[in-house]
Amino acid sequence: MPLDLIDSHFHIWDLDKQNLPWLADCPSIAKTWIFPELVELYAQHKDVNFRGAVYVEVDGDDTTVEEQHIAEAMATHPEILGKVLRTEVTQRIRVPQGANGIRRPLHTPDAPPKTCLQPDFLTGLGDLADAEIPFDACVRTPELRDVYDACLCVPSLSVVVDHCGNVQKIDEKYVEDIKALASLPHVYCKLSGIATKDRGFVRDVYTLLEESFGAERLMYASNWPVVELYGDFHEHLDQVREFFNDDANVFADTARRVYSLH
């Protein structure tokens, strides 16, 4: 029976319209990417029923242009089921129209450590919680504890930890921080962001996450096309499928529930 799959994290951009300064350091993906390319990748997996995907903001320099771009893409491609958009998380937060989630990157140079613990930021997170809009936390691994502390301040907020916490090495602090985050019932984690070539490392990370969160709070995410910087799209999908045995929560239900997808 084919696997029903929702990709909880993909990116597209049009470099004729958008400027993504960080691409200067990533020449291999510094081109325009369109959604049909992702659809074609999933079509190569004959036992996968690709239900759709969730767009995630791309850290460009103009959110208005980005919002228009993804709105046009969603109008053309109904398989784009939702969108996680960027906004500054402050008092009087502006939630973009139709956003299924919010991401303000915390791993970039303009976000020093403890950014998510600043009073204005916590107020904005509280507003998201009141609106029942989840926050995607893309954070440097040593600062996972900051996310945990922020979650304690806003306990009703749903938080999605992107890319397994951007882990490069499993050390005692990472294990402790992941277990702390997983102890909070409204925290989830995306299975993405780790190098596919080191299968032992991948297995160890997934083992920790499964033991900590349980499959019902994990979600498959391709991170396409950025995945090509550190791994391989197909290999990543195959590894998640093999480890989690095509679990329905991991591959569709968690994303559908967290992002209110229809």
XYZ file of C-alpha atoms in Angstrom:
262
model
C 0.000 0.000 0.000
C 1.493 3.391 -0.969
C 2.770 5.654 1.785
C 0.706 8.824 2.247
C 3.342 11.550 2.616
C 3.259 15.214 3.589
C 6.609 16.987 3.389
C 6.608 19.356 6.369
C 9.471 21.559 5.191
C 10.478 22.665 1.703
C 11.687 25.882 0.097
C 11.285 27.534 -3.283
C 12.558 30.884 -4.501
C 12.786 32.949 -7.655
C 16.089 34.783 -7.949
C 14.641 37.058 -10.625
C 12.399 38.496 -7.907
C 14.024 37.628 -4.586
C 17.382 38.259 -2.950
C 18.675 35.644 -0.511
C 22.045 36.959 0.728
C 23.034 33.639 2.319
C 23.090 31.966 -1.101
C 26.388 33.738 -1.786
C 27.999 31.019 0.336
C 25.990 28.208 -1.305
C 26.695 28.404 -5.048
C 25.479 24.861 -5.737
C 21.876 25.850 -4.961
C 22.077 29.517 -5.977
C 19.434 29.295 -8.675
C 15.669 29.510 -8.979
C 13.778 26.480 -7.665
C 10.151 25.730 -8.508
C 7.624 23.436 -6.852
C 7.134 21.042 -9.808
C 10.774 19.981 -9.367
C 9.915 18.688 -5.899
C 6.818 16.920 -7.219
C 8.996 15.169 -9.804
C 11.368 13.936 -7.101
C 8.541 12.312 -5.179
C 7.139 10.817 -8.387
C 10.318 8.742 -8.623
C 9.176 6.884 -5.497
C 6.426 4.716 -6.947
C 5.235 3.518 -3.542
C 4.740 7.065 -2.222
C 1.439 8.933 -2.448
C 2.640 12.543 -2.263
C -0.204 14.428 -0.583
C 1.554 17.779 -0.500
C 4.028 19.908 1.381
C 4.497 22.863 3.714
C 6.492 25.860 2.487
C 8.964 27.396 4.952
C 10.381 30.917 4.700
C 13.752 31.353 2.994
C 15.480 34.155 4.953
C 15.293 36.626 2.082
C 15.616 40.374 2.408
C 11.998 41.246 1.487
C 9.170 39.361 3.173
C 6.512 41.165 1.130
C 7.963 39.823 -2.114
C 8.278 36.364 -0.559
C 4.675 36.341 0.633
C 3.461 37.304 -2.830
C 5.643 34.648 -4.436
C 4.333 31.819 -2.270
C 0.733 33.046 -2.604
C 1.064 32.797 -6.378
C 2.653 29.355 -6.106
C -0.129 28.102 -3.831
C -2.764 29.372 -6.247
C -1.123 27.316 -9.001
C -0.153 24.237 -7.002
C -2.812 22.953 -4.582
C -0.274 20.435 -3.268
C 1.301 23.315 -1.324
C -0.836 22.695 1.731
C 0.448 25.407 4.036
C 3.098 28.030 4.656
C 5.398 28.925 7.530
C 6.258 32.574 7.017
C 8.738 34.996 8.476
C 7.908 37.934 10.669
C 9.645 39.738 13.489
C 8.515 38.268 16.789
C 7.820 41.303 18.953
C 5.031 43.126 20.703
C 2.264 43.847 18.184
C 3.483 40.974 16.034
C 2.285 40.993 12.433
C 1.068 37.555 11.442
C 1.041 37.285 7.628
C -2.318 36.418 6.146
C -2.983 32.699 5.938
C 0.201 31.648 7.749
C 0.104 28.119 9.165
C 3.177 28.869 11.235
C 5.834 31.503 11.893
C 9.597 31.227 11.680
C 12.049 33.900 12.702
C 15.493 32.291 12.197
C 17.505 32.002 15.402
C 20.632 30.494 13.823
C 21.646 33.545 11.776
C 24.174 36.289 12.644
C 21.385 38.799 13.324
C 20.032 36.567 16.119
C 22.504 36.507 19.020
C 22.176 33.894 21.757
C 19.081 34.262 23.932
C 17.203 36.238 21.268
C 14.132 34.115 21.960
C 14.279 35.025 25.662
C 14.062 38.783 25.182
C 10.872 40.292 26.663
C 9.532 41.551 23.319
C 10.174 38.174 21.706
C 8.372 36.335 24.491
C 5.429 38.712 24.165
C 5.248 37.918 20.460
C 5.391 34.201 21.178
C 2.528 34.660 23.601
C 0.493 36.315 20.861
C 1.196 33.347 18.582
C 0.066 30.981 21.313
C -3.160 32.950 21.754
C -3.762 32.716 18.000
C -2.903 28.982 18.028
C -0.147 29.505 15.452
C 2.973 27.331 15.882
C 6.519 28.691 15.909
C 9.328 26.978 13.991
C 12.585 27.186 15.946
C 15.660 26.994 13.731
C 18.447 27.410 16.233
C 22.142 26.772 16.778
C 22.546 23.498 18.640
C 24.178 25.008 21.775
C 21.109 27.261 22.149
C 18.448 24.552 22.259
C 18.176 25.231 25.981
C 17.125 28.810 25.158
C 14.193 27.399 23.199
C 13.288 25.193 26.156
C 13.373 28.184 28.506
C 11.198 30.189 26.107
C 8.709 27.322 25.977
C 8.497 27.367 29.768
C 7.551 31.049 29.565
C 4.818 30.369 26.974
C 3.659 26.837 27.826
C 0.643 26.789 25.500
C 2.708 27.621 22.396
C 3.305 24.840 19.891
C 6.986 24.864 18.913
C 8.577 22.871 16.100
C 12.328 22.285 16.404
C 13.721 22.382 12.880
C 16.336 19.981 11.524
C 16.841 17.832 14.631
C 18.223 20.933 16.334
C 20.898 21.317 13.629
C 22.964 18.678 15.401
C 26.485 17.912 14.168
C 27.589 15.770 17.112
C 25.681 13.894 19.788
C 27.131 15.007 23.093
C 25.780 15.051 26.629
C 24.382 18.576 26.315
C 22.494 17.778 23.110
C 20.944 14.695 24.693
C 19.927 16.655 27.792
C 18.471 19.527 25.772
C 16.495 17.238 23.466
C 15.065 15.336 26.419
C 14.160 18.607 28.126
C 12.359 19.884 25.031
C 10.600 16.564 24.552
C 9.310 16.712 28.128
C 7.063 19.600 27.048
C 3.900 18.306 25.355
C 3.607 21.111 22.794
C 7.126 20.715 21.351
C 7.679 18.795 18.106
C 10.736 18.013 15.983
C 11.412 17.773 12.249
C 13.464 14.890 10.909
C 15.825 16.754 8.597
C 19.090 18.619 8.463
C 21.605 15.844 9.142
C 24.174 14.428 6.727
C 22.844 11.297 5.059
C 26.236 9.738 4.331
C 26.909 8.861 7.992
C 24.227 6.231 8.477
C 25.358 5.396 11.996
C 25.035 9.017 13.087
C 21.622 9.271 11.437
C 20.471 6.143 13.254
C 21.738 7.426 16.606
C 19.982 10.777 16.200
C 16.710 9.152 15.172
C 16.924 6.703 18.069
C 17.290 9.564 20.541
C 14.441 11.528 18.984
C 12.092 8.552 18.849
C 12.818 7.642 22.467
C 12.368 11.267 23.557
C 9.438 12.560 21.494
C 7.718 9.442 20.246
C 6.622 9.185 16.624
C 3.490 11.225 17.302
C 5.598 14.379 17.789
C 8.050 13.847 14.939
C 7.557 14.807 11.317
C 9.380 14.001 8.117
C 10.857 17.047 6.384
C 12.913 17.077 3.194
C 14.428 20.564 3.569
C 14.614 20.551 -0.231
C 16.580 21.995 -1.980
C 18.893 22.873 0.932
C 19.238 19.150 1.655
C 21.578 18.939 -1.329
C 24.186 20.959 0.588
C 24.753 18.186 3.126
C 23.039 15.073 1.824
C 20.786 13.565 -0.801
C 17.010 13.996 -1.068
C 16.290 10.370 -1.971
C 18.708 8.908 0.551
C 17.200 11.046 3.308
C 13.667 9.933 2.478
C 14.724 6.290 2.351
C 16.517 6.542 5.699
C 13.515 8.062 7.480
C 11.208 5.466 5.929
C 13.456 2.598 6.951
C 13.974 3.751 10.530
C 10.374 4.745 11.250
C 8.792 1.978 9.178
C 6.513 4.352 7.219
C 4.851 5.548 10.426
C 1.701 7.535 9.607
C 2.412 10.158 12.272
C 5.919 10.830 11.022
C 4.930 11.026 7.370
C 1.631 12.905 7.475
C -0.456 13.056 10.612
C 1.833 15.136 12.846
C 2.332 17.806 10.181
C -1.385 17.842 9.426
C -2.202 18.287 13.110
C 0.468 20.868 14.018
C -0.009 23.104 10.985
C -3.807 22.673 10.730
C -3.589 21.371 7.174
C -6.721 20.504 5.239
